[in-house]
Amino acid sequence: MPDLTGKVALVTGAGGGIGRACVNALIAAGASVVVADRDSRAGRATVDGLPPDSPAVFVETDVTDADSVRAAVAAAVGTFGGLHIAHNNAGVEAAGRAVADMTDTDWHRVIDVNLTGVWQCMRAQIPAMLDSGGGSIVNTSSALGLVALPNQASYVASKHGVIGLTKAAALEYSAAGVRVNAVCPGVVRTAMIEEVAATDDTFMDKMHAMHAIGRIAEVDEVADAVLWLASPAASFVTGTALSVDGAYTAS
Ligand SMILES: NC(=O)c1ccc[n+]([C@@H]2O[C@H](COP(=O)([O-])OP(=O)(O)OC[C@H]3O[C@@H](n4cnc5c(N)ncnc54)[C@H](O)[C@@H]3O)[C@@H](O)[C@H]2O)c1
């Protein structure tokens, strides 16, 4: 566990799944955390689930809205005195249609949150990190940022885009002290996966079989990778897309 005492972090999509696990890990490592999500009930539940008196605040945030993102960054600076770590993690699923059958809404809903949202966040976070003496950004891509899957084109394109955006930002800001990396999880056990599994007996076996390691990931396994990328232990790691996928993309 790295020591992140004195560091201020902002996590988007922090109302559940991977984002909530990262908030828990950041707090355990000693950081102060802005818990950002567009779902206020879920975001507040993340804060309520932390140990008493944890240095965390919930800020209702829509990553597709520039003013909302700026307000979340301002909350980090105003409440905790700066910004050193950002985990840009908010994301949505695709509708499950082939390219020629997708609607404008199918395309823009996913691209707006998963790709434009990450850019909106970095645009607001980088100046605050430079003012804070440097920082580390971890963007959530996916194994589907490295390989494709049918009927998921908007999601696949958004997650490939996150990796390109990550590399470009790393070239621009690493020398100034802001490292920028992406994390690429395989399938992770979240509420959505459990819901589908409850309606289809074969689903979990199929999910496990996609990963050479023979199982899907737990949220804490992704959070551990994010924490490492965010920490000084990864001080020479920037511009990379780190697979946390049980060898899903190895073949
Ligand atoms: N679960 C997986 O198997 C898996 C695998 C690879 C990558 N990912 C990625 O990991 C990230 C987190 O996924 P998860 O599985 O924990 O999902 P989740 O649905 O549990 O959490 C996503 C969170 O993002 C929030 N959100 C959605 N749109 C938002 C917006 N516009 N502004 C702010 N918050 C918003 C939701 O309210 C939710 O709390 C996503 O980017 C997802 O694409 C997930």
PDB file of C-alpha atoms and ligand atoms in Angstrom:
ATOM      1  CA  MET A   1       0.000   0.000   0.000  1.00  0.00           C
ATOM      2  CA  PRO A   2       1.634   3.309  -1.047  1.00  0.00           C
ATOM      3  CA  ASP A   3       1.619   6.203   1.404  1.00  0.00           C
ATOM      4  CA  LEU A   4      -0.476   8.991  -0.145  1.00  0.00           C
ATOM      5  CA  THR A   5      -0.714  11.110   2.992  1.00  0.00           C
ATOM      6  CA  GLY A   6      -1.120  14.776   2.023  1.00  0.00           C
ATOM      7  CA  LYS A   7      -2.267  13.948  -1.506  1.00  0.00           C
ATOM      8  CA  VAL A   8      -5.631  15.086  -2.845  1.00  0.00           C
ATOM      9  CA  ALA A   9      -7.469  12.824  -5.289  1.00  0.00           C
ATOM     10  CA  LEU A  10     -10.566  13.115  -7.455  1.00  0.00           C
ATOM     11  CA  VAL A  11     -12.376   9.981  -8.689  1.00  0.00           C
ATOM     12  CA  THR A  12     -15.178  10.132 -11.273  1.00  0.00           C
ATOM     13  CA  GLY A  13     -17.749   7.383 -11.559  1.00  0.00           C
ATOM     14  CA  ALA A  14     -17.080   6.910  -7.861  1.00  0.00           C
ATOM     15  CA  GLY A  15     -20.638   5.856  -7.025  1.00  0.00           C
ATOM     16  CA  GLY A  16     -20.006   2.159  -7.591  1.00  0.00           C
ATOM     17  CA  GLY A  17     -17.886  -0.633  -8.986  1.00  0.00           C
ATOM     18  CA  ILE A  18     -14.283   0.217  -9.815  1.00  0.00           C
ATOM     19  CA  GLY A  19     -14.572   3.903  -8.826  1.00  0.00           C
ATOM     20  CA  ARG A  20     -15.843   3.117  -5.333  1.00  0.00           C
ATOM     21  CA  ALA A  21     -13.069   0.533  -4.845  1.00  0.00           C
ATOM     22  CA  CYS A  22     -10.529   3.190  -5.845  1.00  0.00           C
ATOM     23  CA  VAL A  23     -11.966   5.688  -3.363  1.00  0.00           C
ATOM     24  CA  ASN A  24     -11.671   3.058  -0.617  1.00  0.00           C
ATOM     25  CA  ALA A  25      -8.069   2.321  -1.615  1.00  0.00           C
ATOM     26  CA  LEU A  26      -7.086   6.007  -1.823  1.00  0.00           C
ATOM     27  CA  ILE A  27      -8.547   6.703   1.625  1.00  0.00           C
ATOM     28  CA  ALA A  28      -6.767   3.644   3.052  1.00  0.00           C
ATOM     29  CA  ALA A  29      -3.515   4.999   1.567  1.00  0.00           C
ATOM     30  CA  GLY A  30      -3.978   8.334   3.355  1.00  0.00           C
ATOM     31  CA  ALA A  31      -5.260  10.554   0.521  1.00  0.00           C
ATOM     32  CA  SER A  32      -8.137  13.040   0.716  1.00  0.00           C
ATOM     33  CA  VAL A  33     -10.748  12.303  -1.949  1.00  0.00           C
ATOM     34  CA  VAL A  34     -13.414  14.118  -3.955  1.00  0.00           C
ATOM     35  CA  VAL A  35     -16.026  11.487  -4.804  1.00  0.00           C
ATOM     36  CA  ALA A  36     -17.566  12.563  -8.119  1.00  0.00           C
ATOM     37  CA  ASP A  37     -20.545  10.914  -9.789  1.00  0.00           C
ATOM     38  CA  ARG A  38     -23.682  12.082 -11.570  1.00  0.00           C
ATOM     39  CA  ASP A  39     -25.720   9.739  -9.370  1.00  0.00           C
ATOM     40  CA  SER A  40     -25.885  11.552  -6.038  1.00  0.00           C
ATOM     41  CA  ARG A  41     -27.421   8.640  -4.109  1.00  0.00           C
ATOM     42  CA  ALA A  42     -24.645   6.300  -5.249  1.00  0.00           C
ATOM     43  CA  GLY A  43     -21.906   8.873  -4.666  1.00  0.00           C
ATOM     44  CA  ARG A  44     -23.120   9.666  -1.155  1.00  0.00           C
ATOM     45  CA  ALA A  45     -23.285   5.930  -0.409  1.00  0.00           C
ATOM     46  CA  THR A  46     -19.590   5.668  -1.327  1.00  0.00           C
ATOM     47  CA  VAL A  47     -18.748   8.398   1.215  1.00  0.00           C
ATOM     48  CA  ASP A  48     -21.076   6.874   3.824  1.00  0.00           C
ATOM     49  CA  GLY A  49     -19.293   3.528   3.434  1.00  0.00           C
ATOM     50  CA  LEU A  50     -15.905   4.967   4.370  1.00  0.00           C
ATOM     51  CA  PRO A  51     -14.459   4.791   7.900  1.00  0.00           C
ATOM     52  CA  PRO A  52     -15.816   7.606  10.142  1.00  0.00           C
ATOM     53  CA  ASP A  53     -14.172  11.022   9.622  1.00  0.00           C
ATOM     54  CA  SER A  54     -12.497   9.988   6.367  1.00  0.00           C
ATOM     55  CA  PRO A  55     -11.368  13.059   4.384  1.00  0.00           C
ATOM     56  CA  ALA A  56     -13.847  12.621   1.532  1.00  0.00           C
ATOM     57  CA  VAL A  57     -16.577  14.796   0.035  1.00  0.00           C
ATOM     58  CA  PHE A  58     -19.192  13.933  -2.555  1.00  0.00           C
ATOM     59  CA  VAL A  59     -19.634  16.381  -5.432  1.00  0.00           C
ATOM     60  CA  GLU A  60     -22.433  15.696  -7.908  1.00  0.00           C
ATOM     61  CA  THR A  61     -20.609  15.759 -11.230  1.00  0.00           C
ATOM     62  CA  ASP A  62     -21.541  15.052 -14.823  1.00  0.00           C
ATOM     63  CA  VAL A  63     -18.310  14.483 -16.751  1.00  0.00           C
ATOM     64  CA  THR A  64     -19.984  15.573 -19.995  1.00  0.00           C
ATOM     65  CA  ASP A  65     -20.601  19.055 -18.572  1.00  0.00           C
ATOM     66  CA  ALA A  66     -17.554  21.362 -18.473  1.00  0.00           C
ATOM     67  CA  ASP A  67     -18.926  23.566 -15.665  1.00  0.00           C
ATOM     68  CA  SER A  68     -19.776  20.550 -13.547  1.00  0.00           C
ATOM     69  CA  VAL A  69     -16.266  19.117 -13.976  1.00  0.00           C
ATOM     70  CA  ARG A  70     -14.680  22.491 -13.151  1.00  0.00           C
ATOM     71  CA  ALA A  71     -16.769  22.623  -9.972  1.00  0.00           C
ATOM     72  CA  ALA A  72     -15.495  19.193  -8.902  1.00  0.00           C
ATOM     73  CA  VAL A  73     -11.877  20.290  -9.400  1.00  0.00           C
ATOM     74  CA  ALA A  74     -12.620  23.536  -7.541  1.00  0.00           C
ATOM     75  CA  ALA A  75     -14.046  21.461  -4.682  1.00  0.00           C
ATOM     76  CA  ALA A  76     -10.774  19.521  -4.447  1.00  0.00           C
ATOM     77  CA  VAL A  77      -8.749  22.730  -4.320  1.00  0.00           C
ATOM     78  CA  GLY A  78     -11.212  24.567  -2.054  1.00  0.00           C
ATOM     79  CA  THR A  79     -11.789  21.722   0.404  1.00  0.00           C
ATOM     80  CA  PHE A  80      -8.413  19.991   0.507  1.00  0.00           C
ATOM     81  CA  GLY A  81      -5.992  22.609  -0.865  1.00  0.00           C
ATOM     82  CA  GLY A  82      -4.971  21.206  -4.268  1.00  0.00           C
ATOM     83  CA  LEU A  83      -5.168  18.280  -6.672  1.00  0.00           C
ATOM     84  CA  HIS A  84      -2.509  15.581  -7.116  1.00  0.00           C
ATOM     85  CA  ILE A  85      -4.340  12.444  -8.297  1.00  0.00           C
ATOM     86  CA  ALA A  86      -7.247  12.016 -10.715  1.00  0.00           C
ATOM     87  CA  HIS A  87      -8.920   8.762 -11.656  1.00  0.00           C
ATOM     88  CA  ASN A  88     -11.127   9.512 -14.660  1.00  0.00           C
ATOM     89  CA  ASN A  89     -13.300   6.451 -14.501  1.00  0.00           C
ATOM     90  CA  ALA A  90     -16.945   7.360 -15.239  1.00  0.00           C
ATOM     91  CA  GLY A  91     -18.236   5.225 -18.092  1.00  0.00           C
ATOM     92  CA  VAL A  92     -21.332   3.772 -19.675  1.00  0.00           C
ATOM     93  CA  GLU A  93     -22.068   0.632 -21.684  1.00  0.00           C
ATOM     94  CA  ALA A  94     -22.970   0.458 -25.374  1.00  0.00           C
ATOM     95  CA  ALA A  95     -26.440  -0.536 -26.578  1.00  0.00           C
ATOM     96  CA  GLY A  96     -25.268  -3.749 -28.264  1.00  0.00           C
ATOM     97  CA  ARG A  97     -25.986  -3.005 -31.939  1.00  0.00           C
ATOM     98  CA  ALA A  98     -23.926  -3.519 -35.105  1.00  0.00           C
ATOM     99  CA  VAL A  99     -22.361  -0.405 -36.634  1.00  0.00           C
ATOM    100  CA  ALA A 100     -24.984   0.081 -39.359  1.00  0.00           C
ATOM    101  CA  ASP A 101     -27.847  -0.320 -36.878  1.00  0.00           C
ATOM    102  CA  MET A 102     -26.620   2.208 -34.308  1.00  0.00           C
ATOM    103  CA  THR A 103     -28.573   5.413 -33.743  1.00  0.00           C
ATOM    104  CA  ASP A 104     -27.081   8.878 -33.198  1.00  0.00           C
ATOM    105  CA  THR A 105     -27.990   8.466 -29.539  1.00  0.00           C
ATOM    106  CA  ASP A 106     -26.246   5.080 -29.288  1.00  0.00           C
ATOM    107  CA  TRP A 107     -23.051   6.666 -30.597  1.00  0.00           C
ATOM    108  CA  HIS A 108     -23.023  10.024 -28.806  1.00  0.00           C
ATOM    109  CA  ARG A 109     -24.168   8.772 -25.387  1.00  0.00           C
ATOM    110  CA  VAL A 110     -21.137   6.498 -25.104  1.00  0.00           C
ATOM    111  CA  ILE A 111     -18.556   8.741 -26.785  1.00  0.00           C
ATOM    112  CA  ASP A 112     -19.709  11.779 -24.762  1.00  0.00           C
ATOM    113  CA  VAL A 113     -19.220  10.086 -21.380  1.00  0.00           C
ATOM    114  CA  ASN A 114     -16.357   7.654 -22.025  1.00  0.00           C
ATOM    115  CA  LEU A 115     -14.119   9.779 -24.256  1.00  0.00           C
ATOM    116  CA  THR A 116     -15.183  13.442 -24.230  1.00  0.00           C
ATOM    117  CA  GLY A 117     -15.771  13.131 -20.473  1.00  0.00           C
ATOM    118  CA  VAL A 118     -12.171  12.058 -19.903  1.00  0.00           C
ATOM    119  CA  TRP A 119     -10.933  15.008 -21.951  1.00  0.00           C
ATOM    120  CA  GLN A 120     -13.231  17.427 -20.065  1.00  0.00           C
ATOM    121  CA  CYS A 121     -11.818  16.104 -16.801  1.00  0.00           C
ATOM    122  CA  MET A 122      -8.167  16.369 -17.858  1.00  0.00           C
ATOM    123  CA  ARG A 123      -8.707  19.890 -19.221  1.00  0.00           C
ATOM    124  CA  ALA A 124      -9.912  21.019 -15.793  1.00  0.00           C
ATOM    125  CA  GLN A 125      -7.511  18.877 -13.721  1.00  0.00           C
ATOM    126  CA  ILE A 126      -4.159  19.563 -15.383  1.00  0.00           C
ATOM    127  CA  PRO A 127      -3.927  23.289 -14.464  1.00  0.00           C
ATOM    128  CA  ALA A 128      -4.883  22.456 -10.864  1.00  0.00           C
ATOM    129  CA  MET A 129      -2.204  19.735 -10.758  1.00  0.00           C
ATOM    130  CA  LEU A 130       0.425  22.077 -12.180  1.00  0.00           C
ATOM    131  CA  ASP A 131      -0.524  24.601  -9.485  1.00  0.00           C
ATOM    132  CA  SER A 132      -0.213  21.819  -6.880  1.00  0.00           C
ATOM    133  CA  GLY A 133       3.356  20.905  -7.851  1.00  0.00           C
ATOM    134  CA  GLY A 134       2.512  18.001 -10.175  1.00  0.00           C
ATOM    135  CA  GLY A 135       0.304  14.969 -10.216  1.00  0.00           C
ATOM    136  CA  SER A 136      -0.794  11.675 -11.694  1.00  0.00           C
ATOM    137  CA  ILE A 137      -3.835  11.002 -13.877  1.00  0.00           C
ATOM    138  CA  VAL A 138      -5.205   7.501 -14.426  1.00  0.00           C
ATOM    139  CA  ASN A 139      -7.887   7.155 -17.096  1.00  0.00           C
ATOM    140  CA  THR A 140     -10.062   4.054 -17.185  1.00  0.00           C
ATOM    141  CA  SER A 141      -9.907   2.490 -20.619  1.00  0.00           C
ATOM    142  CA  SER A 142     -10.641  -1.229 -21.041  1.00  0.00           C
ATOM    143  CA  ALA A 143      -9.366  -4.404 -22.655  1.00  0.00           C
ATOM    144  CA  LEU A 144     -11.745  -3.133 -25.345  1.00  0.00           C
ATOM    145  CA  GLY A 145      -9.410  -0.157 -25.713  1.00  0.00           C
ATOM    146  CA  LEU A 146      -6.902  -2.638 -27.138  1.00  0.00           C
ATOM    147  CA  VAL A 147      -9.059  -5.175 -28.994  1.00  0.00           C
ATOM    148  CA  ALA A 148     -12.615  -5.075 -30.372  1.00  0.00           C
ATOM    149  CA  LEU A 149     -15.848  -6.962 -29.779  1.00  0.00           C
ATOM    150  CA  PRO A 150     -18.826  -7.091 -32.190  1.00  0.00           C
ATOM    151  CA  ASN A 151     -21.870  -4.920 -31.422  1.00  0.00           C
ATOM    152  CA  GLN A 152     -19.862  -2.663 -29.105  1.00  0.00           C
ATOM    153  CA  ALA A 153     -18.401  -0.198 -31.635  1.00  0.00           C
ATOM    154  CA  SER A 154     -19.084   3.016 -29.723  1.00  0.00           C
ATOM    155  CA  TYR A 155     -17.645   1.533 -26.523  1.00  0.00           C
ATOM    156  CA  VAL A 156     -14.635   0.056 -28.350  1.00  0.00           C
ATOM    157  CA  ALA A 157     -13.988   3.358 -30.159  1.00  0.00           C
ATOM    158  CA  SER A 158     -14.360   5.360 -26.930  1.00  0.00           C
ATOM    159  CA  LYS A 159     -11.922   3.147 -25.019  1.00  0.00           C
ATOM    160  CA  HIS A 160      -9.375   3.089 -27.883  1.00  0.00           C
ATOM    161  CA  GLY A 161      -9.747   6.891 -27.894  1.00  0.00           C
ATOM    162  CA  VAL A 162      -9.001   7.095 -24.172  1.00  0.00           C
ATOM    163  CA  ILE A 163      -5.641   5.420 -24.784  1.00  0.00           C
ATOM    164  CA  GLY A 164      -4.762   7.860 -27.579  1.00  0.00           C
ATOM    165  CA  LEU A 165      -5.843  10.812 -25.453  1.00  0.00           C
ATOM    166  CA  THR A 166      -3.783   9.466 -22.540  1.00  0.00           C
ATOM    167  CA  LYS A 167      -0.643   9.148 -24.672  1.00  0.00           C
ATOM    168  CA  ALA A 168      -1.059  12.642 -26.157  1.00  0.00           C
ATOM    169  CA  ALA A 169      -1.525  14.228 -22.727  1.00  0.00           C
ATOM    170  CA  ALA A 170       1.503  12.315 -21.396  1.00  0.00           C
ATOM    171  CA  LEU A 171       3.671  13.762 -24.179  1.00  0.00           C
ATOM    172  CA  GLU A 172       2.432  17.247 -23.379  1.00  0.00           C
ATOM    173  CA  TYR A 173       2.600  17.276 -19.561  1.00  0.00           C
ATOM    174  CA  SER A 174       5.035  14.634 -18.249  1.00  0.00           C
ATOM    175  CA  ALA A 175       8.019  16.994 -18.255  1.00  0.00           C
ATOM    176  CA  ALA A 176       5.955  19.499 -16.283  1.00  0.00           C
ATOM    177  CA  GLY A 177       5.299  16.892 -13.589  1.00  0.00           C
ATOM    178  CA  VAL A 178       1.918  15.425 -14.532  1.00  0.00           C
ATOM    179  CA  ARG A 179       2.073  11.726 -15.431  1.00  0.00           C
ATOM    180  CA  VAL A 180      -0.853  10.387 -17.470  1.00  0.00           C
ATOM    181  CA  ASN A 181      -1.661   6.674 -17.817  1.00  0.00           C
ATOM    182  CA  ALA A 182      -4.579   4.431 -18.637  1.00  0.00           C
ATOM    183  CA  VAL A 183      -5.722   1.236 -17.005  1.00  0.00           C
ATOM    184  CA  CYS A 184      -7.319  -1.458 -19.195  1.00  0.00           C
ATOM    185  CA  PRO A 185      -9.403  -3.913 -17.154  1.00  0.00           C
ATOM    186  CA  GLY A 186     -10.834  -7.143 -18.489  1.00  0.00           C
ATOM    187  CA  VAL A 187     -14.295  -8.086 -17.250  1.00  0.00           C
ATOM    188  CA  VAL A 188     -14.708  -7.010 -13.629  1.00  0.00           C
ATOM    189  CA  ARG A 189     -17.230  -8.359 -11.122  1.00  0.00           C
ATOM    190  CA  THR A 190     -19.610  -5.413 -10.634  1.00  0.00           C
ATOM    191  CA  ALA A 191     -23.323  -5.144  -9.920  1.00  0.00           C
ATOM    192  CA  MET A 192     -24.106  -5.218 -13.643  1.00  0.00           C
ATOM    193  CA  ILE A 193     -22.183  -8.464 -14.190  1.00  0.00           C
ATOM    194  CA  GLU A 194     -23.911 -10.056 -11.193  1.00  0.00           C
ATOM    195  CA  GLU A 195     -27.320  -8.983 -12.533  1.00  0.00           C
ATOM    196  CA  VAL A 196     -26.730 -10.583 -15.933  1.00  0.00           C
ATOM    197  CA  ALA A 197     -25.326 -13.704 -14.269  1.00  0.00           C
ATOM    198  CA  ALA A 198     -28.518 -14.017 -12.226  1.00  0.00           C
ATOM    199  CA  THR A 199     -30.588 -14.332 -15.413  1.00  0.00           C
ATOM    200  CA  ASP A 200     -28.229 -16.588 -17.415  1.00  0.00           C
ATOM    201  CA  ASP A 201     -26.628 -19.679 -15.851  1.00  0.00           C
ATOM    202  CA  THR A 202     -23.942 -19.923 -18.547  1.00  0.00           C
ATOM    203  CA  PHE A 203     -22.913 -16.238 -18.477  1.00  0.00           C
ATOM    204  CA  MET A 204     -20.262 -16.407 -15.757  1.00  0.00           C
ATOM    205  CA  ASP A 205     -18.580 -19.477 -17.304  1.00  0.00           C
ATOM    206  CA  LYS A 206     -18.404 -17.629 -20.637  1.00  0.00           C
ATOM    207  CA  MET A 207     -16.922 -14.563 -18.923  1.00  0.00           C
ATOM    208  CA  HIS A 208     -14.332 -16.654 -17.073  1.00  0.00           C
ATOM    209  CA  ALA A 209     -13.343 -18.460 -20.283  1.00  0.00           C
ATOM    210  CA  MET A 210     -12.487 -15.159 -22.015  1.00  0.00           C
ATOM    211  CA  HIS A 211      -9.592 -14.654 -19.593  1.00  0.00           C
ATOM    212  CA  ALA A 212      -6.574 -16.964 -19.762  1.00  0.00           C
ATOM    213  CA  ILE A 213      -6.262 -16.695 -15.992  1.00  0.00           C
ATOM    214  CA  GLY A 214      -9.608 -18.530 -15.776  1.00  0.00           C
ATOM    215  CA  ARG A 215     -11.738 -15.950 -13.976  1.00  0.00           C
ATOM    216  CA  ILE A 216     -12.895 -12.336 -14.083  1.00  0.00           C
ATOM    217  CA  ALA A 217     -11.370  -9.560 -11.951  1.00  0.00           C
ATOM    218  CA  GLU A 218     -12.503  -8.244  -8.587  1.00  0.00           C
ATOM    219  CA  VAL A 219     -12.834  -4.445  -8.314  1.00  0.00           C
ATOM    220  CA  ASP A 220     -10.014  -4.305  -5.754  1.00  0.00           C
ATOM    221  CA  GLU A 221      -7.594  -5.822  -8.267  1.00  0.00           C
ATOM    222  CA  VAL A 222      -8.232  -2.890 -10.603  1.00  0.00           C
ATOM    223  CA  ALA A 223      -8.046  -0.399  -7.724  1.00  0.00           C
ATOM    224  CA  ASP A 224      -4.630  -1.774  -6.737  1.00  0.00           C
ATOM    225  CA  ALA A 225      -3.317  -1.078 -10.254  1.00  0.00           C
ATOM    226  CA  VAL A 226      -4.807   2.427 -10.259  1.00  0.00           C
ATOM    227  CA  LEU A 227      -3.276   3.142  -6.861  1.00  0.00           C
ATOM    228  CA  TRP A 228       0.150   2.019  -8.081  1.00  0.00           C
ATOM    229  CA  LEU A 229      -0.070   4.182 -11.225  1.00  0.00           C
ATOM    230  CA  ALA A 230      -1.206   7.115  -9.088  1.00  0.00           C
ATOM    231  CA  SER A 231       1.608   6.708  -6.576  1.00  0.00           C
ATOM    232  CA  PRO A 232       5.294   7.707  -6.595  1.00  0.00           C
ATOM    233  CA  ALA A 233       6.111   3.968  -7.015  1.00  0.00           C
ATOM    234  CA  ALA A 234       5.238   4.523 -10.697  1.00  0.00           C
ATOM    235  CA  SER A 235       7.347   7.689 -10.970  1.00  0.00           C
ATOM    236  CA  PHE A 236       8.809   6.784 -14.414  1.00  0.00           C
ATOM    237  CA  VAL A 237       5.555   5.349 -15.809  1.00  0.00           C
ATOM    238  CA  THR A 238       3.674   7.727 -18.074  1.00  0.00           C
ATOM    239  CA  GLY A 239       1.895   7.440 -21.416  1.00  0.00           C
ATOM    240  CA  THR A 240       1.172   3.757 -20.904  1.00  0.00           C
ATOM    241  CA  ALA A 241      -1.948   1.604 -21.091  1.00  0.00           C
ATOM    242  CA  LEU A 242      -1.680  -0.976 -18.324  1.00  0.00           C
ATOM    243  CA  SER A 243      -3.627  -4.184 -18.930  1.00  0.00           C
ATOM    244  CA  VAL A 244      -5.297  -5.623 -15.842  1.00  0.00           C
ATOM    245  CA  ASP A 245      -7.103  -8.323 -17.743  1.00  0.00           C
ATOM    246  CA  GLY A 246      -5.973 -11.839 -16.778  1.00  0.00           C
ATOM    247  CA  ALA A 247      -4.400 -12.136 -20.266  1.00  0.00           C
ATOM    248  CA  TYR A 248      -7.701 -11.385 -22.064  1.00  0.00           C
ATOM    249  CA  THR A 249      -5.729  -9.425 -24.700  1.00  0.00           C
ATOM    250  CA  ALA A 250      -2.612 -11.613 -24.721  1.00  0.00           C
ATOM    251  CA  SER A 251      -3.665 -13.881 -27.589  1.00  0.00           C
TER     252      SER A 251
HETATM  253  N1  LIG B   1     -16.975  -3.614 -15.174  1.00  0.00           N
HETATM  254  C1  LIG B   1     -16.182  -4.024 -16.157  1.00  0.00           C
HETATM  255  O1  LIG B   1     -16.147  -5.210 -16.498  1.00  0.00           O
HETATM  256  C2  LIG B   1     -15.284  -3.029 -16.862  1.00  0.00           C
HETATM  257  C3  LIG B   1     -14.261  -3.519 -17.680  1.00  0.00           C
HETATM  258  C4  LIG B   1     -13.422  -2.607 -18.314  1.00  0.00           C
HETATM  259  C5  LIG B   1     -13.602  -1.252 -18.135  1.00  0.00           C
HETATM  260  N2  LIG B   1     -14.614  -0.812 -17.345  1.00  0.00           N
HETATM  261  C6  LIG B   1     -14.759   0.629 -17.195  1.00  0.00           C
HETATM  262  O2  LIG B   1     -14.588   0.937 -15.837  1.00  0.00           O
HETATM  263  C7  LIG B   1     -15.288   2.132 -15.511  1.00  0.00           C
HETATM  264  C8  LIG B   1     -16.146   1.903 -14.288  1.00  0.00           C
HETATM  265  O3  LIG B   1     -17.043   0.860 -14.614  1.00  0.00           O
HETATM  266  P1  LIG B   1     -17.830   0.002 -13.526  1.00  0.00           P
HETATM  267  O4  LIG B   1     -17.927  -1.355 -14.073  1.00  0.00           O
HETATM  268  O5  LIG B   1     -17.297   0.244 -12.176  1.00  0.00           O
HETATM  269  O6  LIG B   1     -19.266   0.646 -13.733  1.00  0.00           O
HETATM  270  P2  LIG B   1     -20.397   1.202 -12.751  1.00  0.00           P
HETATM  271  O7  LIG B   1     -21.597   1.323 -13.603  1.00  0.00           O
HETATM  272  O8  LIG B   1     -20.437   0.392 -11.504  1.00  0.00           O
HETATM  273  O9  LIG B   1     -19.828   2.644 -12.406  1.00  0.00           O
HETATM  274  C9  LIG B   1     -19.822   3.678 -13.331  1.00  0.00           C
HETATM  275  C10 LIG B   1     -20.185   4.941 -12.597  1.00  0.00           C
HETATM  276  O10 LIG B   1     -20.082   6.032 -13.526  1.00  0.00           O
HETATM  277  C11 LIG B   1     -21.130   6.922 -13.255  1.00  0.00           C
HETATM  278  N3  LIG B   1     -21.382   7.754 -14.419  1.00  0.00           N
HETATM  279  C12 LIG B   1     -21.923   7.385 -15.603  1.00  0.00           C
HETATM  280  N4  LIG B   1     -22.024   8.450 -16.419  1.00  0.00           N
HETATM  281  C13 LIG B   1     -21.516   9.520 -15.741  1.00  0.00           C
HETATM  282  C14 LIG B   1     -21.350  10.886 -16.043  1.00  0.00           C
HETATM  283  N5  LIG B   1     -21.752  11.397 -17.216  1.00  0.00           N
HETATM  284  N6  LIG B   1     -20.771  11.688 -15.119  1.00  0.00           N
HETATM  285  C15 LIG B   1     -20.388  11.195 -13.920  1.00  0.00           C
HETATM  286  N7  LIG B   1     -20.545   9.905 -13.563  1.00  0.00           N
HETATM  287  C16 LIG B   1     -21.109   9.081 -14.472  1.00  0.00           C
HETATM  288  C17 LIG B   1     -22.310   6.044 -12.885  1.00  0.00           C
HETATM  289  O11 LIG B   1     -23.292   6.760 -12.158  1.00  0.00           O
HETATM  290  C18 LIG B   1     -21.620   4.947 -12.066  1.00  0.00           C
HETATM  291  O12 LIG B   1     -21.621   5.246 -10.685  1.00  0.00           O
HETATM  292  C19 LIG B   1     -16.068   2.506 -16.774  1.00  0.00           C
HETATM  293  O13 LIG B   1     -15.344   3.483 -17.499  1.00  0.00           O
HETATM  294  C20 LIG B   1     -16.110   1.201 -17.545  1.00  0.00           C
HETATM  295  O14 LIG B   1     -16.250   1.414 -18.926  1.00  0.00           O
HETATM  296  C21 LIG B   1     -15.451  -1.661 -16.697  1.00  0.00           C
END
